[in-house]
PDB file of C-alpha atoms in Angstrom:
ATOM      1  CA  UNK A  51      13.972   4.505 -21.583  1.00  0.00           C
ATOM      2  CA  UNK A  52      16.304   1.630 -21.920  1.00  0.00           C
ATOM      3  CA  UNK A  53      14.953  -1.610 -22.523  1.00  0.00           C
ATOM      4  CA  UNK A  54      15.209  -4.590 -20.524  1.00  0.00           C
ATOM      5  CA  UNK A  55      15.534  -8.888 -21.982  1.00  0.00           C
ATOM      6  CA  UNK A  56      14.314 -11.179 -19.270  1.00  0.00           C
ATOM      7  CA  UNK A  57      13.153 -15.305 -20.049  1.00  0.00           C
ATOM      8  CA  UNK A  58       9.811 -15.598 -20.351  1.00  0.00           C
ATOM      9  CA  UNK A  59       9.670 -18.479 -17.545  1.00  0.00           C
ATOM     10  CA  UNK A  60      11.459 -20.275 -14.401  1.00  0.00           C
ATOM     11  CA  UNK A  61      10.487 -23.117 -11.806  1.00  0.00           C
ATOM     12  CA  UNK A  62      12.298 -22.422  -8.588  1.00  0.00           C
ATOM     13  CA  UNK A  63      11.751 -24.841  -5.712  1.00  0.00           C
ATOM     14  CA  UNK A  64      10.017 -23.953  -2.283  1.00  0.00           C
ATOM     15  CA  UNK A  65      12.635 -22.747   0.355  1.00  0.00           C
ATOM     16  CA  UNK A  66      15.488 -22.778  -2.525  1.00  0.00           C
ATOM     17  CA  UNK A  67      16.266 -18.971  -4.194  1.00  0.00           C
ATOM     18  CA  UNK A  68      15.283 -17.762  -6.758  1.00  0.00           C
ATOM     19  CA  UNK A  69      17.613 -15.820  -9.266  1.00  0.00           C
ATOM     20  CA  UNK A  70      15.562 -14.130 -12.065  1.00  0.00           C
ATOM     21  CA  UNK A  71      17.501 -12.540 -15.253  1.00  0.00           C
ATOM     22  CA  UNK A  72      17.638  -9.214 -16.424  1.00  0.00           C
ATOM     23  CA  UNK A  73      19.414  -7.884 -19.583  1.00  0.00           C
ATOM     24  CA  UNK A  74      19.819  -4.042 -20.189  1.00  0.00           C
ATOM     25  CA  UNK A  75      22.807  -3.180 -22.273  1.00  0.00           C
ATOM     26  CA  UNK A  76      21.231  -0.086 -23.504  1.00  0.00           C
ATOM     27  CA  UNK A  77      21.074   1.302 -19.535  1.00  0.00           C
ATOM     28  CA  UNK A  78      22.393   4.965 -19.426  1.00  0.00           C
ATOM     29  CA  UNK A  79      23.920   6.361 -16.460  1.00  0.00           C
ATOM     30  CA  UNK A  80      21.732   7.844 -14.702  1.00  0.00           C
ATOM     31  CA  UNK A  81      18.811   4.939 -14.925  1.00  0.00           C
ATOM     32  CA  UNK A  82      17.861   3.153 -12.626  1.00  0.00           C
ATOM     33  CA  UNK A  83      16.844  -0.597 -12.151  1.00  0.00           C
ATOM     34  CA  UNK A  84      13.398  -1.562 -11.110  1.00  0.00           C
ATOM     35  CA  UNK A  85      11.624  -4.810 -10.677  1.00  0.00           C
ATOM     36  CA  UNK A  86       8.250  -4.980  -9.573  1.00  0.00           C
ATOM     37  CA  UNK A  87       6.203  -8.755  -9.434  1.00  0.00           C
ATOM     38  CA  UNK A  88       2.123  -9.167 -10.085  1.00  0.00           C
ATOM     39  CA  UNK A  89       0.906 -12.276  -8.806  1.00  0.00           C
ATOM     40  CA  UNK A  90      -2.411 -12.944 -10.610  1.00  0.00           C
ATOM     41  CA  UNK A  91      -5.338 -11.260 -10.792  1.00  0.00           C
ATOM     42  CA  UNK A  92      -3.701  -7.750  -8.621  1.00  0.00           C
ATOM     43  CA  UNK A  93      -1.899  -4.938  -9.297  1.00  0.00           C
ATOM     44  CA  UNK A  94       1.591  -4.625  -9.444  1.00  0.00           C
ATOM     45  CA  UNK A  95       3.396  -4.666  -6.440  1.00  0.00           C
ATOM     46  CA  UNK A  96       7.216  -3.006  -6.305  1.00  0.00           C
ATOM     47  CA  UNK A  97      10.006  -5.015  -4.523  1.00  0.00           C
ATOM     48  CA  UNK A  98      13.806  -3.596  -4.897  1.00  0.00           C
ATOM     49  CA  UNK A  99      15.351  -0.623  -7.428  1.00  0.00           C
ATOM     50  CA  UNK A 100      18.701   0.067  -7.678  1.00  0.00           C
ATOM     51  CA  UNK A 101      21.564   1.764  -9.381  1.00  0.00           C
ATOM     52  CA  UNK A 102      24.740   0.423  -8.926  1.00  0.00           C
ATOM     53  CA  UNK A 103      25.232  -0.861  -5.713  1.00  0.00           C
ATOM     54  CA  UNK A 104      23.332  -4.232  -4.430  1.00  0.00           C
ATOM     55  CA  UNK A 105      20.648  -3.164  -2.382  1.00  0.00           C
ATOM     56  CA  UNK A 106      18.915  -5.764  -0.118  1.00  0.00           C
ATOM     57  CA  UNK A 107      14.987  -5.021   1.421  1.00  0.00           C
ATOM     58  CA  UNK A 108      12.855  -7.193   3.207  1.00  0.00           C
ATOM     59  CA  UNK A 109      11.338  -8.838   0.185  1.00  0.00           C
ATOM     60  CA  UNK A 110      14.359  -9.521  -1.786  1.00  0.00           C
ATOM     61  CA  UNK A 111      18.644  -9.097  -2.956  1.00  0.00           C
ATOM     62  CA  UNK A 112      19.054  -6.892  -6.360  1.00  0.00           C
ATOM     63  CA  UNK A 113      22.485  -8.215  -7.705  1.00  0.00           C
ATOM     64  CA  UNK A 114      24.211  -5.260 -10.372  1.00  0.00           C
ATOM     65  CA  UNK A 115      27.112  -5.900 -12.701  1.00  0.00           C
ATOM     66  CA  UNK A 116      29.679  -3.753 -12.453  1.00  0.00           C
ATOM     67  CA  UNK A 117      28.992  -2.539 -16.038  1.00  0.00           C
ATOM     68  CA  UNK A 118      25.551  -2.116 -15.373  1.00  0.00           C
ATOM     69  CA  UNK A 119      24.510  -4.369 -18.318  1.00  0.00           C
ATOM     70  CA  UNK A 120      22.403  -6.561 -16.237  1.00  0.00           C
ATOM     71  CA  UNK A 121      21.233  -7.204 -13.206  1.00  0.00           C
ATOM     72  CA  UNK A 122      20.253 -10.318 -10.727  1.00  0.00           C
ATOM     73  CA  UNK A 123      16.564  -9.676  -8.853  1.00  0.00           C
ATOM     74  CA  UNK A 124      17.150 -12.896  -5.600  1.00  0.00           C
ATOM     75  CA  UNK A 125      14.904 -14.385  -4.094  1.00  0.00           C
ATOM     76  CA  UNK A 126      16.115 -15.869  -0.737  1.00  0.00           C
ATOM     77  CA  UNK A 127      13.179 -18.554   0.284  1.00  0.00           C
ATOM     78  CA  UNK A 128      11.040 -18.843  -2.803  1.00  0.00           C
ATOM     79  CA  UNK A 129       7.250 -19.537  -1.188  1.00  0.00           C
ATOM     80  CA  UNK A 130       4.555 -20.238  -2.672  1.00  0.00           C
ATOM     81  CA  UNK A 131       3.417 -16.953  -3.046  1.00  0.00           C
ATOM     82  CA  UNK A 132       6.458 -16.268  -4.934  1.00  0.00           C
ATOM     83  CA  UNK A 133       4.504 -17.380  -7.950  1.00  0.00           C
ATOM     84  CA  UNK A 134       4.147 -13.732  -9.751  1.00  0.00           C
ATOM     85  CA  UNK A 135       5.147 -12.549 -13.200  1.00  0.00           C
ATOM     86  CA  UNK A 136       8.431 -10.045 -12.364  1.00  0.00           C
ATOM     87  CA  UNK A 137       9.254  -7.307 -14.517  1.00  0.00           C
ATOM     88  CA  UNK A 138      12.274  -5.400 -14.060  1.00  0.00           C
ATOM     89  CA  UNK A 139      12.355  -1.886 -15.798  1.00  0.00           C
ATOM     90  CA  UNK A 140      14.631   0.456 -16.314  1.00  0.00           C
ATOM     91  CA  UNK A 141      14.233   4.721 -16.032  1.00  0.00           C
ATOM     92  CA  UNK A 142      15.840   7.622 -14.705  1.00  0.00           C
ATOM     93  CA  UNK A 143      14.078   8.350 -11.056  1.00  0.00           C
ATOM     94  CA  UNK A 144      13.883  11.970 -10.529  1.00  0.00           C
ATOM     95  CA  UNK A 145      12.362  13.553 -12.990  1.00  0.00           C
ATOM     96  CA  UNK A 146       8.949  12.710 -15.353  1.00  0.00           C
ATOM     97  CA  UNK A 147       8.742   8.621 -13.878  1.00  0.00           C
ATOM     98  CA  UNK A 148       7.221   7.074 -17.046  1.00  0.00           C
ATOM     99  CA  UNK A 149       7.317   3.544 -15.874  1.00  0.00           C
ATOM    100  CA  UNK A 150       6.789   0.795 -18.603  1.00  0.00           C
ATOM    101  CA  UNK A 151       6.281  -2.867 -18.031  1.00  0.00           C
ATOM    102  CA  UNK A 152       8.371  -4.956 -20.628  1.00  0.00           C
ATOM    103  CA  UNK A 153       6.659  -9.063 -20.908  1.00  0.00           C
ATOM    104  CA  UNK A 154       8.308 -10.091 -17.780  1.00  0.00           C
ATOM    105  CA  UNK A 155       9.043 -13.297 -15.850  1.00  0.00           C
ATOM    106  CA  UNK A 156       6.966 -15.941 -14.543  1.00  0.00           C
ATOM    107  CA  UNK A 157       8.402 -17.785 -11.755  1.00  0.00           C
ATOM    108  CA  UNK A 158       6.848 -20.990 -10.858  1.00  0.00           C
ATOM    109  CA  UNK A 159       7.309 -22.099  -7.350  1.00  0.00           C
ATOM    110  CA  UNK A 160       6.877 -25.631  -6.578  1.00  0.00           C
ATOM    111  CA  UNK A 161       6.975 -27.721  -3.812  1.00  0.00           C
TER     112      UNK A 161
ATOM    113  CA  UNK B  95      -4.201   5.190   4.045  1.00  0.00           C
ATOM    114  CA  UNK B  96      -6.095   2.543   1.556  1.00  0.00           C
ATOM    115  CA  UNK B  97      -3.860   2.736  -0.927  1.00  0.00           C
ATOM    116  CA  UNK B  98      -5.319   3.273  -4.542  1.00  0.00           C
ATOM    117  CA  UNK B  99      -8.814   2.964  -4.580  1.00  0.00           C
ATOM    118  CA  UNK B 100     -10.680   1.870  -8.268  1.00  0.00           C
ATOM    119  CA  UNK B 101     -14.053   1.490  -8.283  1.00  0.00           C
ATOM    120  CA  UNK B 102     -15.690  -0.854  -9.948  1.00  0.00           C
ATOM    121  CA  UNK B 103     -13.581  -4.150  -9.434  1.00  0.00           C
ATOM    122  CA  UNK B 104     -15.895  -4.976 -11.953  1.00  0.00           C
ATOM    123  CA  UNK B 105     -17.933  -4.032 -15.335  1.00  0.00           C
ATOM    124  CA  UNK B 106     -20.454  -5.873 -17.497  1.00  0.00           C
ATOM    125  CA  UNK B 107     -21.165  -3.263 -20.341  1.00  0.00           C
ATOM    126  CA  UNK B 108     -22.873  -3.625 -23.807  1.00  0.00           C
ATOM    127  CA  UNK B 109     -21.045  -2.214 -26.761  1.00  0.00           C
ATOM    128  CA  UNK B 110     -21.217   1.334 -28.039  1.00  0.00           C
ATOM    129  CA  UNK B 111     -22.290   2.610 -24.438  1.00  0.00           C
ATOM    130  CA  UNK B 112     -19.810   4.821 -21.952  1.00  0.00           C
ATOM    131  CA  UNK B 113     -18.447   3.557 -19.328  1.00  0.00           C
ATOM    132  CA  UNK B 114     -15.911   5.177 -16.733  1.00  0.00           C
ATOM    133  CA  UNK B 115     -13.664   4.101 -14.681  1.00  0.00           C
ATOM    134  CA  UNK B 116     -11.999   6.028 -10.890  1.00  0.00           C
ATOM    135  CA  UNK B 117      -9.260   6.059  -9.521  1.00  0.00           C
ATOM    136  CA  UNK B 118      -8.654   7.777  -6.186  1.00  0.00           C
ATOM    137  CA  UNK B 119      -4.836   7.688  -5.567  1.00  0.00           C
ATOM    138  CA  UNK B 120      -3.218   8.021  -2.352  1.00  0.00           C
ATOM    139  CA  UNK B 121      -3.310  11.022  -0.503  1.00  0.00           C
ATOM    140  CA  UNK B 122      -0.028  13.193  -1.006  1.00  0.00           C
ATOM    141  CA  UNK B 123       1.085  11.080  -4.279  1.00  0.00           C
ATOM    142  CA  UNK B 124       0.974  13.577  -7.522  1.00  0.00           C
ATOM    143  CA  UNK B 125       1.764  11.341 -10.608  1.00  0.00           C
ATOM    144  CA  UNK B 126      -1.062   8.870 -11.418  1.00  0.00           C
ATOM    145  CA  UNK B 127      -0.487   6.440 -13.817  1.00  0.00           C
ATOM    146  CA  UNK B 128      -3.455   4.634 -15.853  1.00  0.00           C
ATOM    147  CA  UNK B 129      -2.596   1.285 -17.773  1.00  0.00           C
ATOM    148  CA  UNK B 130      -4.324  -1.449 -19.529  1.00  0.00           C
ATOM    149  CA  UNK B 131      -3.834  -5.110 -19.235  1.00  0.00           C
ATOM    150  CA  UNK B 132      -4.678  -7.482 -21.635  1.00  0.00           C
ATOM    151  CA  UNK B 133      -3.773 -11.132 -22.247  1.00  0.00           C
ATOM    152  CA  UNK B 134      -1.722 -10.284 -25.685  1.00  0.00           C
ATOM    153  CA  UNK B 135      -0.479  -6.794 -25.551  1.00  0.00           C
ATOM    154  CA  UNK B 136       0.139  -7.091 -21.350  1.00  0.00           C
ATOM    155  CA  UNK B 137       0.945  -4.192 -19.399  1.00  0.00           C
ATOM    156  CA  UNK B 138       0.645  -0.661 -21.391  1.00  0.00           C
ATOM    157  CA  UNK B 139       0.616   2.742 -19.608  1.00  0.00           C
ATOM    158  CA  UNK B 140      -2.345   5.392 -21.068  1.00  0.00           C
ATOM    159  CA  UNK B 141      -1.657   8.123 -19.829  1.00  0.00           C
ATOM    160  CA  UNK B 142       0.130   9.789 -16.467  1.00  0.00           C
ATOM    161  CA  UNK B 143      -0.571  12.923 -14.963  1.00  0.00           C
ATOM    162  CA  UNK B 144       1.550  15.085 -12.312  1.00  0.00           C
ATOM    163  CA  UNK B 145      -0.112  17.620 -10.739  1.00  0.00           C
ATOM    164  CA  UNK B 146      -3.539  16.844 -11.646  1.00  0.00           C
ATOM    165  CA  UNK B 147      -1.624  17.590 -15.843  1.00  0.00           C
ATOM    166  CA  UNK B 148      -1.303  15.165 -18.482  1.00  0.00           C
ATOM    167  CA  UNK B 149       2.419  14.064 -18.603  1.00  0.00           C
ATOM    168  CA  UNK B 150       1.942  11.953 -21.694  1.00  0.00           C
ATOM    169  CA  UNK B 151      -1.302  10.501 -23.303  1.00  0.00           C
ATOM    170  CA  UNK B 152       0.274   8.723 -25.730  1.00  0.00           C
ATOM    171  CA  UNK B 153      -0.789   5.071 -24.930  1.00  0.00           C
ATOM    172  CA  UNK B 154      -4.043   6.294 -24.946  1.00  0.00           C
ATOM    173  CA  UNK B 155      -5.692   4.080 -28.274  1.00  0.00           C
ATOM    174  CA  UNK B 156      -7.308   6.777 -29.741  1.00  0.00           C
ATOM    175  CA  UNK B 157     -10.397   9.164 -29.119  1.00  0.00           C
ATOM    176  CA  UNK B 158     -12.749   6.896 -27.518  1.00  0.00           C
ATOM    177  CA  UNK B 159     -10.025   6.927 -24.549  1.00  0.00           C
ATOM    178  CA  UNK B 160     -10.277  10.227 -22.100  1.00  0.00           C
ATOM    179  CA  UNK B 161      -9.086  10.901 -18.890  1.00  0.00           C
ATOM    180  CA  UNK B 162      -9.398  13.946 -16.620  1.00  0.00           C
ATOM    181  CA  UNK B 163      -7.283  14.629 -13.359  1.00  0.00           C
ATOM    182  CA  UNK B 164     -10.083  17.329 -11.947  1.00  0.00           C
ATOM    183  CA  UNK B 165      -7.677  17.285  -8.888  1.00  0.00           C
ATOM    184  CA  UNK B 166      -5.532  15.789  -6.328  1.00  0.00           C
ATOM    185  CA  UNK B 167      -7.621  13.003  -5.226  1.00  0.00           C
ATOM    186  CA  UNK B 168     -10.118  11.710  -7.619  1.00  0.00           C
ATOM    187  CA  UNK B 169      -9.187  10.751 -12.257  1.00  0.00           C
ATOM    188  CA  UNK B 170     -11.683   9.056 -14.634  1.00  0.00           C
ATOM    189  CA  UNK B 171     -10.577   7.221 -18.237  1.00  0.00           C
ATOM    190  CA  UNK B 172     -13.644   7.483 -20.321  1.00  0.00           C
ATOM    191  CA  UNK B 173     -14.268   4.968 -23.035  1.00  0.00           C
ATOM    192  CA  UNK B 174     -17.059   6.203 -24.950  1.00  0.00           C
ATOM    193  CA  UNK B 175     -17.490   4.286 -27.643  1.00  0.00           C
ATOM    194  CA  UNK B 176     -16.956   1.249 -25.725  1.00  0.00           C
ATOM    195  CA  UNK B 177     -15.840  -1.611 -27.941  1.00  0.00           C
ATOM    196  CA  UNK B 178     -15.971  -5.752 -27.797  1.00  0.00           C
ATOM    197  CA  UNK B 179     -11.706  -5.273 -27.781  1.00  0.00           C
ATOM    198  CA  UNK B 180     -11.271  -2.566 -25.560  1.00  0.00           C
ATOM    199  CA  UNK B 181     -12.189  -5.357 -22.615  1.00  0.00           C
ATOM    200  CA  UNK B 182      -9.473  -5.235 -20.159  1.00  0.00           C
ATOM    201  CA  UNK B 183      -8.535  -4.999 -16.823  1.00  0.00           C
ATOM    202  CA  UNK B 184      -7.338  -1.488 -16.361  1.00  0.00           C
ATOM    203  CA  UNK B 185      -5.313  -0.240 -13.466  1.00  0.00           C
ATOM    204  CA  UNK B 186      -4.133   3.161 -12.152  1.00  0.00           C
ATOM    205  CA  UNK B 187      -1.401   3.564  -9.734  1.00  0.00           C
ATOM    206  CA  UNK B 188      -0.108   6.860  -7.802  1.00  0.00           C
ATOM    207  CA  UNK B 189       4.305   7.304  -6.498  1.00  0.00           C
ATOM    208  CA  UNK B 190       5.481  10.551  -4.645  1.00  0.00           C
ATOM    209  CA  UNK B 191       6.528  14.150  -6.131  1.00  0.00           C
ATOM    210  CA  UNK B 192       9.693  12.413  -7.876  1.00  0.00           C
ATOM    211  CA  UNK B 193      12.737  13.695  -5.996  1.00  0.00           C
ATOM    212  CA  UNK B 194      16.056  14.932  -5.305  1.00  0.00           C
ATOM    213  CA  UNK B 195      18.047  12.981  -4.114  1.00  0.00           C
ATOM    214  CA  UNK B 196      18.648   8.672  -5.621  1.00  0.00           C
ATOM    215  CA  UNK B 197      17.047   8.008  -2.104  1.00  0.00           C
ATOM    216  CA  UNK B 198      14.016   8.486  -2.383  1.00  0.00           C
ATOM    217  CA  UNK B 199      11.738   5.438  -3.463  1.00  0.00           C
ATOM    218  CA  UNK B 200       9.181   6.680  -5.614  1.00  0.00           C
ATOM    219  CA  UNK B 201       8.274   3.658  -6.229  1.00  0.00           C
ATOM    220  CA  UNK B 202       4.399   3.077  -7.681  1.00  0.00           C
ATOM    221  CA  UNK B 203       1.470   1.668  -5.828  1.00  0.00           C
ATOM    222  CA  UNK B 204      -1.117   0.086  -8.128  1.00  0.00           C
ATOM    223  CA  UNK B 205      -4.883  -0.126  -6.837  1.00  0.00           C
ATOM    224  CA  UNK B 206      -6.779  -3.440  -7.146  1.00  0.00           C
ATOM    225  CA  UNK B 207      -7.460  -2.970 -11.132  1.00  0.00           C
ATOM    226  CA  UNK B 208     -11.024  -2.695 -13.075  1.00  0.00           C
ATOM    227  CA  UNK B 209     -12.048  -5.869 -14.919  1.00  0.00           C
ATOM    228  CA  UNK B 210     -13.945  -4.578 -17.596  1.00  0.00           C
ATOM    229  CA  UNK B 211     -16.058  -6.806 -20.262  1.00  0.00           C
ATOM    230  CA  UNK B 212     -17.806  -5.157 -22.591  1.00  0.00           C
ATOM    231  CA  UNK B 213     -19.939  -7.454 -25.432  1.00  0.00           C
TER     232      UNK B 213
END
């Protein structure tokens, strides 16, 4: 699976959009971008995934650049409960699905 | 469904003792993963199963660690003998079978973890 690079930490004001970047310059054509988050003391939670088109669900939006070498997870209106470590993972969606976590971005949402 | 269920939630044991962690995946999920999380090393994939068969155990740290999945609804991770450096939070996760269409969501669902302390 391709490696990813994320900033170690970010801050965001409550109610504002949180934009979390991820670089995955060695991504292959059949690899998807997945995002998970881990709130303190809990297991990781799936947020969203995509291949090349932008995706949106009830939790977040995922913007993938045209060359697919980077992506941005957007939390449109961050709340205090969004404080967590966010992991960007690149992997093949089909076949045996090894899920390897990097160090992630620690997002702190403040009042 | 109650989600992925792990037991116990907390375990404190003495060095040298055998420790068994248990996991019940979500019904219908045939992929199961065991992870270990520490401050120093983050989330490490130890082993994963597909259809009860271990596919990749390259993350298992050493022979003291073993994992089994005797059936689709139960898995164990055993440490024998345990050492203080094994202290960590151990997570189990499960997911649906790999899909044949891009649109199928095969996200992994994680349990609440077992916090192991070896003294």
